[in-house]
Short mmCIF file of C-alpha atoms in Angstrom, two decimals:
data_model
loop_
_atom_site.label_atom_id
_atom_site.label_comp_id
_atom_site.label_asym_id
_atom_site.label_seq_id
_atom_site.Cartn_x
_atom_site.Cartn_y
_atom_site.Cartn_z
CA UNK A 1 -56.84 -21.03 -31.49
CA UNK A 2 -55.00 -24.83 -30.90
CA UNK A 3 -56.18 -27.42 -32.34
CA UNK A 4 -54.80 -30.14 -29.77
CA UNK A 5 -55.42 -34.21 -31.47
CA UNK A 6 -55.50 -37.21 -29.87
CA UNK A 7 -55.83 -41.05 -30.92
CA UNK A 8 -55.11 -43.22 -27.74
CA UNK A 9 -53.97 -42.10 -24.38
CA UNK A 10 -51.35 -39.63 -23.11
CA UNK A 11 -48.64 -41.13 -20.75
CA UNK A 12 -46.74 -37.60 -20.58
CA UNK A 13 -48.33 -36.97 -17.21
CA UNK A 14 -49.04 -33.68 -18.12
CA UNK A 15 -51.68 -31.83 -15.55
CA UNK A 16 -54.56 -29.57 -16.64
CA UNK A 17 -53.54 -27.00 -14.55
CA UNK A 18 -49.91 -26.78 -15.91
CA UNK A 19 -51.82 -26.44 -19.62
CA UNK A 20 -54.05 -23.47 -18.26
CA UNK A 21 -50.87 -22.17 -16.71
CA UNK A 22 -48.85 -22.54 -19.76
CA UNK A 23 -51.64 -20.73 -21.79
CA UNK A 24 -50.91 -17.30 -20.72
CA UNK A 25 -51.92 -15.53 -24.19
CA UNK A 26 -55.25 -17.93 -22.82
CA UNK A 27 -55.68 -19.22 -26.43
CA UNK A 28 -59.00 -21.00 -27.28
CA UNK A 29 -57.95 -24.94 -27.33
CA UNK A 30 -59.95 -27.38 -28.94
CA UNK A 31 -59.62 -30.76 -28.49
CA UNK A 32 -60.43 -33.99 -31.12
CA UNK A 33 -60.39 -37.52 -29.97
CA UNK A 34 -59.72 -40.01 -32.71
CA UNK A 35 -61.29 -43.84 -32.22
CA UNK A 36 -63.90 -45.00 -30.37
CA UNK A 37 -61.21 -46.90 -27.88
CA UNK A 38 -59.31 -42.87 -27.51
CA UNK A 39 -59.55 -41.20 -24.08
CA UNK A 40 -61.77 -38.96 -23.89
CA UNK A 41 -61.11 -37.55 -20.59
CA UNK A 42 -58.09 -35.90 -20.56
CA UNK A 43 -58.96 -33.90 -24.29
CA UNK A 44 -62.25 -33.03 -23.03
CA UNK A 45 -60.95 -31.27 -19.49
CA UNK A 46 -58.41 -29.63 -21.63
CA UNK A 47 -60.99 -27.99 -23.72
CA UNK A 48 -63.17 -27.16 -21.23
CA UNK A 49 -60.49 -25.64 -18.75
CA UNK A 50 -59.22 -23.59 -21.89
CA UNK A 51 -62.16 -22.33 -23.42
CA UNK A 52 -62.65 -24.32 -25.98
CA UNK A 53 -64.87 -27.48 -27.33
CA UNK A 54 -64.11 -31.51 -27.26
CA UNK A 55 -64.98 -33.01 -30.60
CA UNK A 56 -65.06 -37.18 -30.28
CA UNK A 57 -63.96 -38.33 -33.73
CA UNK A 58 -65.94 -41.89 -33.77
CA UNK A 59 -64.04 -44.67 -36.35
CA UNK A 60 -65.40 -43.81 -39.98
CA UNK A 61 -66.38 -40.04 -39.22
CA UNK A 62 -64.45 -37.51 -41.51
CA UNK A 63 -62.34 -35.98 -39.35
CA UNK A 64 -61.93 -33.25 -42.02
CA UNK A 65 -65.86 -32.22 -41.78
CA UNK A 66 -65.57 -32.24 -38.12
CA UNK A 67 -62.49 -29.71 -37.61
CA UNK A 68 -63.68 -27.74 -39.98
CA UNK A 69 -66.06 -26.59 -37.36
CA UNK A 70 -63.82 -24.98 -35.51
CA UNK A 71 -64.73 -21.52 -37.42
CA UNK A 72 -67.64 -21.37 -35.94
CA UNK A 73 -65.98 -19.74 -32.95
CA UNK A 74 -64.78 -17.12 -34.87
CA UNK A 75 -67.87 -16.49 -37.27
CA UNK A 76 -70.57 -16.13 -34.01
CA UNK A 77 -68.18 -14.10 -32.32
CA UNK A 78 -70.17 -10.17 -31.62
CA UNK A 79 -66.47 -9.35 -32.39
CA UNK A 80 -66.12 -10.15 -35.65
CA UNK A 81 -70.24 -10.15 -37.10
CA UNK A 82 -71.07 -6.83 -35.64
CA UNK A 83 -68.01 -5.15 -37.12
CA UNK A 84 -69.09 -5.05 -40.64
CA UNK A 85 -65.36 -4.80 -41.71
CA UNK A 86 -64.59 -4.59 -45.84
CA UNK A 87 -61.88 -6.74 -46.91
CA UNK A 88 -59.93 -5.53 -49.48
CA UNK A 89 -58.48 -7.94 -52.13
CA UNK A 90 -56.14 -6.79 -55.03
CA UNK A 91 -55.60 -9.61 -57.52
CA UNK A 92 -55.29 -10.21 -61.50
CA UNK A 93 -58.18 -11.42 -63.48
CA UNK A 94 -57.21 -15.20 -64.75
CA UNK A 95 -59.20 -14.99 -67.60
CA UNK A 96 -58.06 -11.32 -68.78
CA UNK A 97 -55.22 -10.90 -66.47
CA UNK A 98 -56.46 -7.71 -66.00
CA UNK A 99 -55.71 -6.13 -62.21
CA UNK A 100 -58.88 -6.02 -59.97
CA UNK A 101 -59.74 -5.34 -56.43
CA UNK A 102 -62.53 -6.21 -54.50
CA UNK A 103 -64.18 -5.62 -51.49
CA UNK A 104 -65.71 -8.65 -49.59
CA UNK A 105 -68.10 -8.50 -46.77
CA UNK A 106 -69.58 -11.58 -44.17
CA UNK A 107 -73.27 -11.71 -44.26
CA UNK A 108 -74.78 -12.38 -40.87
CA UNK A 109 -78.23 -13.35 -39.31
CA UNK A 110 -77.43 -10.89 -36.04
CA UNK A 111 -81.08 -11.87 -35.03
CA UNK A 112 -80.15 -14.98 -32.94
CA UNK A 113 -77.21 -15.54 -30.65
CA UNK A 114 -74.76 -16.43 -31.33
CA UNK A 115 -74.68 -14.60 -34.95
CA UNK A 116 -75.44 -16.96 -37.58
CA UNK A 117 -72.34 -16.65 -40.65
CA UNK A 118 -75.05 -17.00 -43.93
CA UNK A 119 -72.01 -16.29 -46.55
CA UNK A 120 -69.84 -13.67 -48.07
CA UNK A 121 -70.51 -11.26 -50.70
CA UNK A 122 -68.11 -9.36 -52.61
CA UNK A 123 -67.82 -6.54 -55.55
CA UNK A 124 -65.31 -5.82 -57.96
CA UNK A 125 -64.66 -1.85 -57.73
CA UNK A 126 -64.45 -2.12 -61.18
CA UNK A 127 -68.63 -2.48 -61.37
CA UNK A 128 -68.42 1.58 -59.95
CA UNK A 129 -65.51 2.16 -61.71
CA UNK A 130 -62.70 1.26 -63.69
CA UNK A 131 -59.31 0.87 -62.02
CA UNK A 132 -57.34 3.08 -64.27
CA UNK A 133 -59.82 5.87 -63.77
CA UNK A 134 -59.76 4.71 -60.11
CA UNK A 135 -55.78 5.15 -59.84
CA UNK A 136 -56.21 8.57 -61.60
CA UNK A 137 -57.97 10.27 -58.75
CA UNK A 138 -56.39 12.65 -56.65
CA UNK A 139 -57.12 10.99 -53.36
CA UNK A 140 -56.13 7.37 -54.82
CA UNK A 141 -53.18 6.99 -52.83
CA UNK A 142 -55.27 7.86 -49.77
CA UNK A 143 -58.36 5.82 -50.67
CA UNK A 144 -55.26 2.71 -50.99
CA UNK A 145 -53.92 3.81 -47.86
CA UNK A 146 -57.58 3.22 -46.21
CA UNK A 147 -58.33 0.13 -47.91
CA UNK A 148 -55.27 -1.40 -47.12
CA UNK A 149 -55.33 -0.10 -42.92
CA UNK A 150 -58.95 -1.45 -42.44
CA UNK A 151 -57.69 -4.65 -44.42
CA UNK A 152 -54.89 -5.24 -41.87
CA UNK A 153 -57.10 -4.50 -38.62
CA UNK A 154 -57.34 -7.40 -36.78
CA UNK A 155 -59.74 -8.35 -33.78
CA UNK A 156 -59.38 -10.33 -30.56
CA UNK A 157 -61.69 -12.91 -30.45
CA UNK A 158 -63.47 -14.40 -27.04
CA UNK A 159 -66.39 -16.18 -26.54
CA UNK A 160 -68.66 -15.85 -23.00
CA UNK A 161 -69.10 -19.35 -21.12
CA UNK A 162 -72.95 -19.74 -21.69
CA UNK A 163 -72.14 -19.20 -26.06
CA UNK A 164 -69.38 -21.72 -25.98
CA UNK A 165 -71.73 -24.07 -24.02
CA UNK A 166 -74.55 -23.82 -26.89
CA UNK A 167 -71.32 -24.43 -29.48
CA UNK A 168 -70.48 -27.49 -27.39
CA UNK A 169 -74.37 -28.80 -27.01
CA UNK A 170 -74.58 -28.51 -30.96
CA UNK A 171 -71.54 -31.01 -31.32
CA UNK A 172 -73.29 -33.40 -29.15
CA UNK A 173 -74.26 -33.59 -25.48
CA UNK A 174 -71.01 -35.25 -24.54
CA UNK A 175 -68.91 -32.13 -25.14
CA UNK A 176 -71.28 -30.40 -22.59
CA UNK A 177 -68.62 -28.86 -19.65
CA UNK A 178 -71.30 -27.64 -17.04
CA UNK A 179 -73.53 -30.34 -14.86
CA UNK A 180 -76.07 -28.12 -16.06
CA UNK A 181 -75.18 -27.55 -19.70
CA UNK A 182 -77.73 -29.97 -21.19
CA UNK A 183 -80.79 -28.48 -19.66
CA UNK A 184 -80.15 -25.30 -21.03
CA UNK A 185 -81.57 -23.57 -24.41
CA UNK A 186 -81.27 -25.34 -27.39
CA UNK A 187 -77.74 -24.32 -29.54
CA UNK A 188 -76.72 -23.16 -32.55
CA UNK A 189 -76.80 -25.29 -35.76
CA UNK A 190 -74.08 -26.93 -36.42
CA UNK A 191 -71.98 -25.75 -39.09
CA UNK A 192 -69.82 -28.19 -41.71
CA UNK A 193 -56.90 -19.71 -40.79
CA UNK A 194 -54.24 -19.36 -42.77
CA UNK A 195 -51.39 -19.21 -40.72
CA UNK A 196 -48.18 -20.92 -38.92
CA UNK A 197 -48.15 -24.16 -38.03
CA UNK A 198 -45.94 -25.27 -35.18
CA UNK A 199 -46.48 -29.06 -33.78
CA UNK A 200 -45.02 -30.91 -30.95
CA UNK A 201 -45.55 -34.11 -30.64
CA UNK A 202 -46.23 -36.27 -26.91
CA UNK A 203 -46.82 -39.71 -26.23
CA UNK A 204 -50.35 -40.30 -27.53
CA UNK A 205 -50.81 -36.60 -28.51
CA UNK A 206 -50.61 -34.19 -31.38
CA UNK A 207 -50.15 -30.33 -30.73
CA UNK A 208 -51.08 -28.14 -34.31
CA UNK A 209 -50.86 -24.25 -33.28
CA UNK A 210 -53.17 -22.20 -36.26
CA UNK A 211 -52.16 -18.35 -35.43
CA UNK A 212 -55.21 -17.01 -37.07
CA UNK A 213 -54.99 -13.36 -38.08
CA UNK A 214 -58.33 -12.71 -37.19
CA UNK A 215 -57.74 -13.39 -33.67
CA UNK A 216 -54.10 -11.34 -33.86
#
């Protein structure tokens, strides 16, 4: 996903088009406008032409809160909350320094669409049993071998047209892309990637690139 930032108005005279033809991996790009005096046009076509969501950034908001958000696309993707993937974490105890590993797993309301995120949970193996016993079996270095291949497996994430426009009616009817968009059903709530970095910078505009492995 991009993360493409704006605070005033771009004099690049870069098209649309050339951005949607420049995005041939067709990453997700959402767009923030920063001020109430920032252009709003230009951000808001770009998301919309790319798949992604316009967030307007009004003077005193916390821009942190609002691009936080952008997980949202990842967390009510089918993709991702109907996998029921384990995550396997192997880490030392800072209290005992003792090695651990856990699995963690995203709960999910799959009754609504998109999938509601609700939280994580997670178990030490050590509750089943203890990790020297564990690295004593005779199928440990297979068990490792499993934990650490469905650890690695990454997913590519899309979103239909009709779920991004209930993400974009829950940031506010502005961010809407269809003519139609605000008579539709109501949208999801509203919630609050490690990775490279890579920025360019235009007149007007900031370019920040998060390669998120989930979407590898």
């Amino acid at each position: 996903v991009i993360l493409f930032l704006t605070d005033g108005e771009d004099t690049s005279g870069l098209a649309v088009e050339n951005i949607v033809r420049l995005n041939r991996a067709e990453f997700a790009i959402f767009t923030y406008t920063f001020g109430d005096d920032a252009d709003k046009t230009l951000p808001k076509a770009i998301a919309c032409q790319n798949k992604g969501i316009w967030y307007g950034v009004p003077d005193g908001a916390s821009l942190r809160n609002v691009m936080a958000n952008y997980y949202s696309y990842f967390a009510g993707s089918p993709t991702l909350a109907d996998s029921k993937q384990i995550r396997w974490t192997e880490y030392k105890d800072v209290t005992t320094n003792n090695d651990l590993i856990s699995g963690c797993l995203p709960a999910y309301d799959r009754s609504v669409t998109p999938r509601q995120l609700i939280g994580v949970v997670c178990m030490d193996l050590s509750i089943v049993i203890s990790l020297t016993d564990f690295r004593q079996k005779a199928d440990y270095a297979l068990a490792r071998s499993r934990m650490v291949e469905e650890t690695s497996r990454c997913f590519r994430v899309t979103q239909e047209e009709a779920t991004l426009e209930a993400y974009r009616r829950a940031v506010s009817s502005e961010a809407v892309c269809s003519s139609t968009g605000s008579e539709s059903e109501p949208g999801p709530r509203s919630p609050a990637a490690d990775g490279a970095m890579v920025a360019r910078t235009m007149p007007a505009l900031l370019l920040i690139l998060f390669i998120c492995p989930w979407a590898a």
